[in-house]
XYZ file of C-alpha atoms in Angstrom:
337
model
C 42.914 69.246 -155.608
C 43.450 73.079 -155.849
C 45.796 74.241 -152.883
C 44.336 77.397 -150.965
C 45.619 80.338 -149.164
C 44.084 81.073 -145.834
C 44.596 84.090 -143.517
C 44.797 82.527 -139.815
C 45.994 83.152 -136.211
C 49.100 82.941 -134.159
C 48.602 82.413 -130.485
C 51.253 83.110 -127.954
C 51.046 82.103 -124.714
C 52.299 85.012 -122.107
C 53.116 84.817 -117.989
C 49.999 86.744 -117.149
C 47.601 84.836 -115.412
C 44.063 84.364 -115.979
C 40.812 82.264 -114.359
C 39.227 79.965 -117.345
C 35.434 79.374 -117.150
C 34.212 77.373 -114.308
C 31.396 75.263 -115.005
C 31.121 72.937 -111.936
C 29.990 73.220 -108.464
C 32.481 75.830 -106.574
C 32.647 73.690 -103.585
C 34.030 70.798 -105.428
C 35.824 71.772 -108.253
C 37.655 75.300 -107.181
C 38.563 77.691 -110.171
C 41.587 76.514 -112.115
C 43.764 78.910 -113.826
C 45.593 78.715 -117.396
C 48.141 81.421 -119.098
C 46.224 83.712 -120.667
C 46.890 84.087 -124.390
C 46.846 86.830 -127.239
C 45.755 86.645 -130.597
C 48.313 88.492 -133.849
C 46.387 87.914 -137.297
C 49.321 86.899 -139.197
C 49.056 86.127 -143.221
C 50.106 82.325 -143.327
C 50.757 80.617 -146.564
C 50.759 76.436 -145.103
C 47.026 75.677 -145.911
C 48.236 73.607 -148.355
C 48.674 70.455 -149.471
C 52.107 69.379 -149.322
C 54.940 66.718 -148.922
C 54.774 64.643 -145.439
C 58.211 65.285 -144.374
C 58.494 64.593 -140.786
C 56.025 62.555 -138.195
C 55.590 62.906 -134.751
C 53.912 60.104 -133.237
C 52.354 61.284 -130.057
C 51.716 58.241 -127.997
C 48.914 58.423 -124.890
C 48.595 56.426 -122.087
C 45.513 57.000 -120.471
C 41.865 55.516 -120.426
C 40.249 58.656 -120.069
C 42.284 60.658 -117.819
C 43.499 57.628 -115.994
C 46.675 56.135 -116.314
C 46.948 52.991 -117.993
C 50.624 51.598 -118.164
C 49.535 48.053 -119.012
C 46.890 48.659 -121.036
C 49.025 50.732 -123.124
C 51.910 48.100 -124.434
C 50.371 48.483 -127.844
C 52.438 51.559 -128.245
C 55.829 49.160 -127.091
C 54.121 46.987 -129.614
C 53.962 49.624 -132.368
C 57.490 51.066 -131.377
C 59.330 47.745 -131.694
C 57.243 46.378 -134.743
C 59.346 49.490 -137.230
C 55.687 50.830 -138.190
C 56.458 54.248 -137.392
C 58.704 54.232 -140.270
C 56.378 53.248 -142.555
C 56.200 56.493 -144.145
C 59.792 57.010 -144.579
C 60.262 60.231 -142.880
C 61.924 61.152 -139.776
C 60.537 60.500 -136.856
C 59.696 61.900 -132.979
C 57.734 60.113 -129.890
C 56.269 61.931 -127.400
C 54.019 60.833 -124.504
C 51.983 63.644 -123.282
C 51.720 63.756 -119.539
C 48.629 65.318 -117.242
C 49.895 66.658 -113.865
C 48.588 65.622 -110.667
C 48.057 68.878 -109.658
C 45.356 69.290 -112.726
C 43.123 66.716 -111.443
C 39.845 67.561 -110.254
C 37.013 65.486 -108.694
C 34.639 65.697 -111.874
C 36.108 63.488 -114.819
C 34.516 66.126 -117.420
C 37.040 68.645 -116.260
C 40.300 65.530 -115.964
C 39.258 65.301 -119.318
C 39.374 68.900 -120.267
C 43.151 68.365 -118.602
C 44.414 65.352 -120.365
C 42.947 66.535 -123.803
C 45.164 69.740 -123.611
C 48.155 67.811 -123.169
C 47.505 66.459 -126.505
C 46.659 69.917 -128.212
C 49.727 71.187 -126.749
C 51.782 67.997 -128.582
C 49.551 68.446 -131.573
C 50.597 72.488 -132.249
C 54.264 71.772 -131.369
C 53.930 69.239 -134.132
C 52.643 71.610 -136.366
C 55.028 74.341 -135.285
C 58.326 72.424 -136.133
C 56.366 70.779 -139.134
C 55.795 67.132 -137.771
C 52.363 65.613 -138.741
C 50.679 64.307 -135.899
C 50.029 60.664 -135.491
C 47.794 60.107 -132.262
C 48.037 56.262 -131.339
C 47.432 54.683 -127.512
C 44.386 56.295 -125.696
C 41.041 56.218 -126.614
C 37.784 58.332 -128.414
C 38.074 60.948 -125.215
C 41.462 62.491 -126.200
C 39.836 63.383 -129.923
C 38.748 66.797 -127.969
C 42.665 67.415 -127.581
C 43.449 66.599 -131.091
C 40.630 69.633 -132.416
C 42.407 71.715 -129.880
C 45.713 71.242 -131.391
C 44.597 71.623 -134.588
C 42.704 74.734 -133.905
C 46.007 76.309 -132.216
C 48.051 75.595 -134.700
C 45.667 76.572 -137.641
C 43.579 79.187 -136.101
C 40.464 79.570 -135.033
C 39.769 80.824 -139.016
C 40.557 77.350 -139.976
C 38.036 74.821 -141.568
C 38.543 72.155 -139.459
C 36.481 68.960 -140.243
C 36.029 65.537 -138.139
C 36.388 62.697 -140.142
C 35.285 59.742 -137.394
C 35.652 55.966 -138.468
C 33.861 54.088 -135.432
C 31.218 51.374 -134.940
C 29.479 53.779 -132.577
C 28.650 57.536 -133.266
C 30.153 59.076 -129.545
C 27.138 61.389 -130.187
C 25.918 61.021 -126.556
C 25.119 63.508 -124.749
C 24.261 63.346 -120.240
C 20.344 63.798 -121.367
C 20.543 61.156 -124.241
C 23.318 58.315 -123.223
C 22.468 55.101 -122.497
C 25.056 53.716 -120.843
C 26.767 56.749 -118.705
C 30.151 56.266 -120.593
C 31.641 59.660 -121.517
C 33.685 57.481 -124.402
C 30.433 57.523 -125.821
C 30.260 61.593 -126.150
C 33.151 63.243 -127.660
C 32.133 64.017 -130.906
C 29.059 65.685 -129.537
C 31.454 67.638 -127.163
C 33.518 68.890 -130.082
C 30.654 69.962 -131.616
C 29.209 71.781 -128.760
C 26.748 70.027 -127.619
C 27.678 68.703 -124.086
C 29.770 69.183 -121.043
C 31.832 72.550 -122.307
C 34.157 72.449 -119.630
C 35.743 69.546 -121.017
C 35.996 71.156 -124.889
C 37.193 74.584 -122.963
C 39.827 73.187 -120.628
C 41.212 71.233 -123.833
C 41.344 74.282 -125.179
C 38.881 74.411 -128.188
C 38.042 77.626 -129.611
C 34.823 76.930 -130.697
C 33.076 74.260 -131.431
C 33.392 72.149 -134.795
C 30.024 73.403 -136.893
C 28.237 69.938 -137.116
C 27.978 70.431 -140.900
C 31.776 69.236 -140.786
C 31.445 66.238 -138.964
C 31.155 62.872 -141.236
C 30.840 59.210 -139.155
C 31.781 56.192 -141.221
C 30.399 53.177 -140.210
C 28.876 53.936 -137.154
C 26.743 50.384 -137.126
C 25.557 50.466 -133.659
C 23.750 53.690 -132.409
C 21.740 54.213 -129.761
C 18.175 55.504 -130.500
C 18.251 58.700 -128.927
C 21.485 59.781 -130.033
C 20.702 58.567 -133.454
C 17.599 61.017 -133.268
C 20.077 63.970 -131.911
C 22.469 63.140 -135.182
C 19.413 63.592 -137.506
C 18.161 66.397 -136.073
C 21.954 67.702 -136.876
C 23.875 68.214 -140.369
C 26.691 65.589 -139.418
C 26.724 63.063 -142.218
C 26.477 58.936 -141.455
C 27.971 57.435 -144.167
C 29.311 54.290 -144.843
C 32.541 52.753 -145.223
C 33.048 51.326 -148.751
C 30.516 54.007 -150.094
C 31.409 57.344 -149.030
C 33.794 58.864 -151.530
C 30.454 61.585 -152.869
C 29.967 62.646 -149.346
C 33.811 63.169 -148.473
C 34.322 64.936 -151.457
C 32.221 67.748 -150.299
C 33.328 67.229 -146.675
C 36.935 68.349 -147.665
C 35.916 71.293 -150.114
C 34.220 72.811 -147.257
C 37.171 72.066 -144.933
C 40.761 73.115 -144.958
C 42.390 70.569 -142.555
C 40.763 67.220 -141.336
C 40.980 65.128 -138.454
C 40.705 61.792 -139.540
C 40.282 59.269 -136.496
C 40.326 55.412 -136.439
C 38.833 53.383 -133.346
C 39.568 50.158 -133.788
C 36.180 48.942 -133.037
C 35.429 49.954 -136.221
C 36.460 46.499 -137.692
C 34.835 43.358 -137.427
C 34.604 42.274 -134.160
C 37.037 39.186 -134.460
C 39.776 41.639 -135.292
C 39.880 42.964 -132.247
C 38.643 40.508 -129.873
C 39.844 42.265 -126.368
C 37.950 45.266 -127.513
C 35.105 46.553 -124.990
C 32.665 47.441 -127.626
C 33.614 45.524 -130.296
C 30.596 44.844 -132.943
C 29.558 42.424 -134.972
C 29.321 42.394 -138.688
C 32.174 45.250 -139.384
C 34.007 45.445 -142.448
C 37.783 44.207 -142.835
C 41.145 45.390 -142.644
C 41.456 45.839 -146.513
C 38.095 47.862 -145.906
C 39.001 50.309 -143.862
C 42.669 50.425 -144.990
C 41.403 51.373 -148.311
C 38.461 53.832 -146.620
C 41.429 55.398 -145.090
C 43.413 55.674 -148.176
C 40.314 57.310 -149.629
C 40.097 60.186 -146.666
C 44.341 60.579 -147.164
C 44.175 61.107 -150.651
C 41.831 64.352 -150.260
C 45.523 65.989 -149.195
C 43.563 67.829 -146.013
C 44.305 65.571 -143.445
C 46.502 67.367 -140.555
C 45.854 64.977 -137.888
C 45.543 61.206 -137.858
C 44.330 58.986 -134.730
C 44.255 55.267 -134.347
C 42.775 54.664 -130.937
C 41.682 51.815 -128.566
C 43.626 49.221 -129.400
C 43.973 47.375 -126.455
C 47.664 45.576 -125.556
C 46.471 43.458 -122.417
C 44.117 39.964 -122.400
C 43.372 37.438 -123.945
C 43.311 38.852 -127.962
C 45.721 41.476 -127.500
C 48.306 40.022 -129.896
C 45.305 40.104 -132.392
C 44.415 43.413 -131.677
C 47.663 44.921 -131.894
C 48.077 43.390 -134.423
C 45.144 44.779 -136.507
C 46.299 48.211 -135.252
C 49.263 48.217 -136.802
C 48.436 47.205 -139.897
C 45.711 50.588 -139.490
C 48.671 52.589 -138.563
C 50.691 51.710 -141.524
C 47.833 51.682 -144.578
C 47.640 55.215 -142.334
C 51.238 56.249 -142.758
C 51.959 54.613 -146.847
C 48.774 56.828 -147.820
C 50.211 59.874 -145.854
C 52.846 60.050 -147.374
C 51.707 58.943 -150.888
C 49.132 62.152 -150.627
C 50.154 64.538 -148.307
C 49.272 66.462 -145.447
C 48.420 70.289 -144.402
């Protein structure tokens, strides 16, 4: 892979304060206010591959915007199981943390508030030069992780979504079947639904759909399979996609590669809510991962809803940390950006 230069943004975040768009009903939801932020074009010379040297793991606790203590001991699980250190580097945990004071009546907008404490984790990362492992949590907080990446690349940067999944999270409110807004944030990050949540996470625009790629993605619903075809996001699938990625990452300079755990066969992660049928293995998707790594572009790595309470929790953590570590040995055996 050739490395490339790419001219990009600083963003500093100054006292001044300033009213973000409001997009729900006034009487509910009253204007919320962020620290307003200037732009300095600065000539940056990191948009290239190079050495992991440092992780930060950035561990979330939340279903959606809610709290979930017990549903979280995956990431005690991970932490006492050494897996963090499975790419050799020195390594940082943080928990992001949304304040009460943030949370609004309309879980769009809690979403929007969560999600930016995980950008803000994700360009600190960046900043000190930690790659960002996103583990805990679930498909919602992906919004965050584009935020981050944005900040801490630019809104210049190439970002592409690299989303390994058993469902698409394509929804959108006029084409979901089932309500869930875990079923819509790809289609948020692309621009396609419910902006206040992209814009409170702090997105700078949305991700161009041409740089979206779902592996797997077995179990669509109708309409939002007709919304991805009417779209340039790619469906590919997961021991056959090497062609498609290849092109994927020359159009990109950074990728967000994200793992839901649903995306294995359903006996692998048994406590899973929508678990499927008929998914590939862990030596599958380890490899599939592996494959995505070894493009050198990925700045941002996610292995989400893995569930630590229930009956099949010990198998389901289980399966996540062997993600997390064919994750972490391929980092670090290709690189990061």
């Amino acid at each position: 892979m050739t490395p490339t230069t790419t001219t990009s943004t600083l963003t500093m975040v100054l006292p001044d304060m300033v009213a973000l768009p409001h997009f729900a009903h006034p009487t509910i939801n009253p204007p919320v206010r962020h620290p307003a932020a200037v732009t300095v074009i600065i000539e940056r010379d990191d948009m290239k591959t190079h050495p992991l040297t440092a992780l930060q793991v950035i561990g979330v606790r939340y279903r959606g915007s809610t709290p979930a203590e017990n549903d979280e001991r995956a990431l005690d699980a991970y932490a006492a199981s050494g897996v963090y250190h499975a790419a050799s580097v020195p390594t940082t945990i943080s928990e992001p943390r949304m304040p009460a004071t943030q949370r609004r009546i309309d879980e769009p907008s809690n979403l929007g508030w969560i999600c930016r404490a995980i950008a803000d984790d994700v360009a600190a990362a960046h900043a000190r030069g930690r790659a960002p492992l996103i583990v805990g949590g679930d498909c919602t907080h992906a919004v965050g992780v584009v935020a981050g990446l944005q900040r801490s690349h630019g809104p210049n940067a190439r970002i592409g979504l690299v989303w390994f999944d058993a469902h698409g999270d394509y929804n959108t409110p006029r084409t979901t079947l089932s309500g869930m807004l875990g079923g819509m944030p790809v289609a948020v990050c692309a621009g396609l639904a419910l902006p206040q949540w992209r814009d409170l996470a702090g997105m700078q625009a949305p991700l161009p759909t041409d740089r979206i790629m779902l592996v797997d993605a077995r179990n669509l619903d109708p309409p939002e399979e007709q919304l991805i075809r009417a779209t340039e996001t790619a469906i590919a699938d997961v021991n056959d996609f090497a062609g498609p990625l290849a092109s994927l990452a020359a159009a990109c300079d950074v990728l967000y590669l994200h793992v839901d755990s649903d995306i294995l066969e359903a006996a692998l992660v048994p406590n899973h809510a929508t678990r499927e049928p008929d998914g590939p293995g862990l030596s599958e998707v380890s490899a599939a991962i592996d494959t995505v790594m070894a493009t050198g572009k990925v700045g941002a790595f996610a292995v989400v809803s893995v569930y630590g309470a229930g009956p099949g929790s010990d198998i389901s953590v289980a399966s996540g940390t062997a993600l997390i570590r064919a994750g972490l040995e391929a980092w670090a055996r290709h690189g990061t950006v």
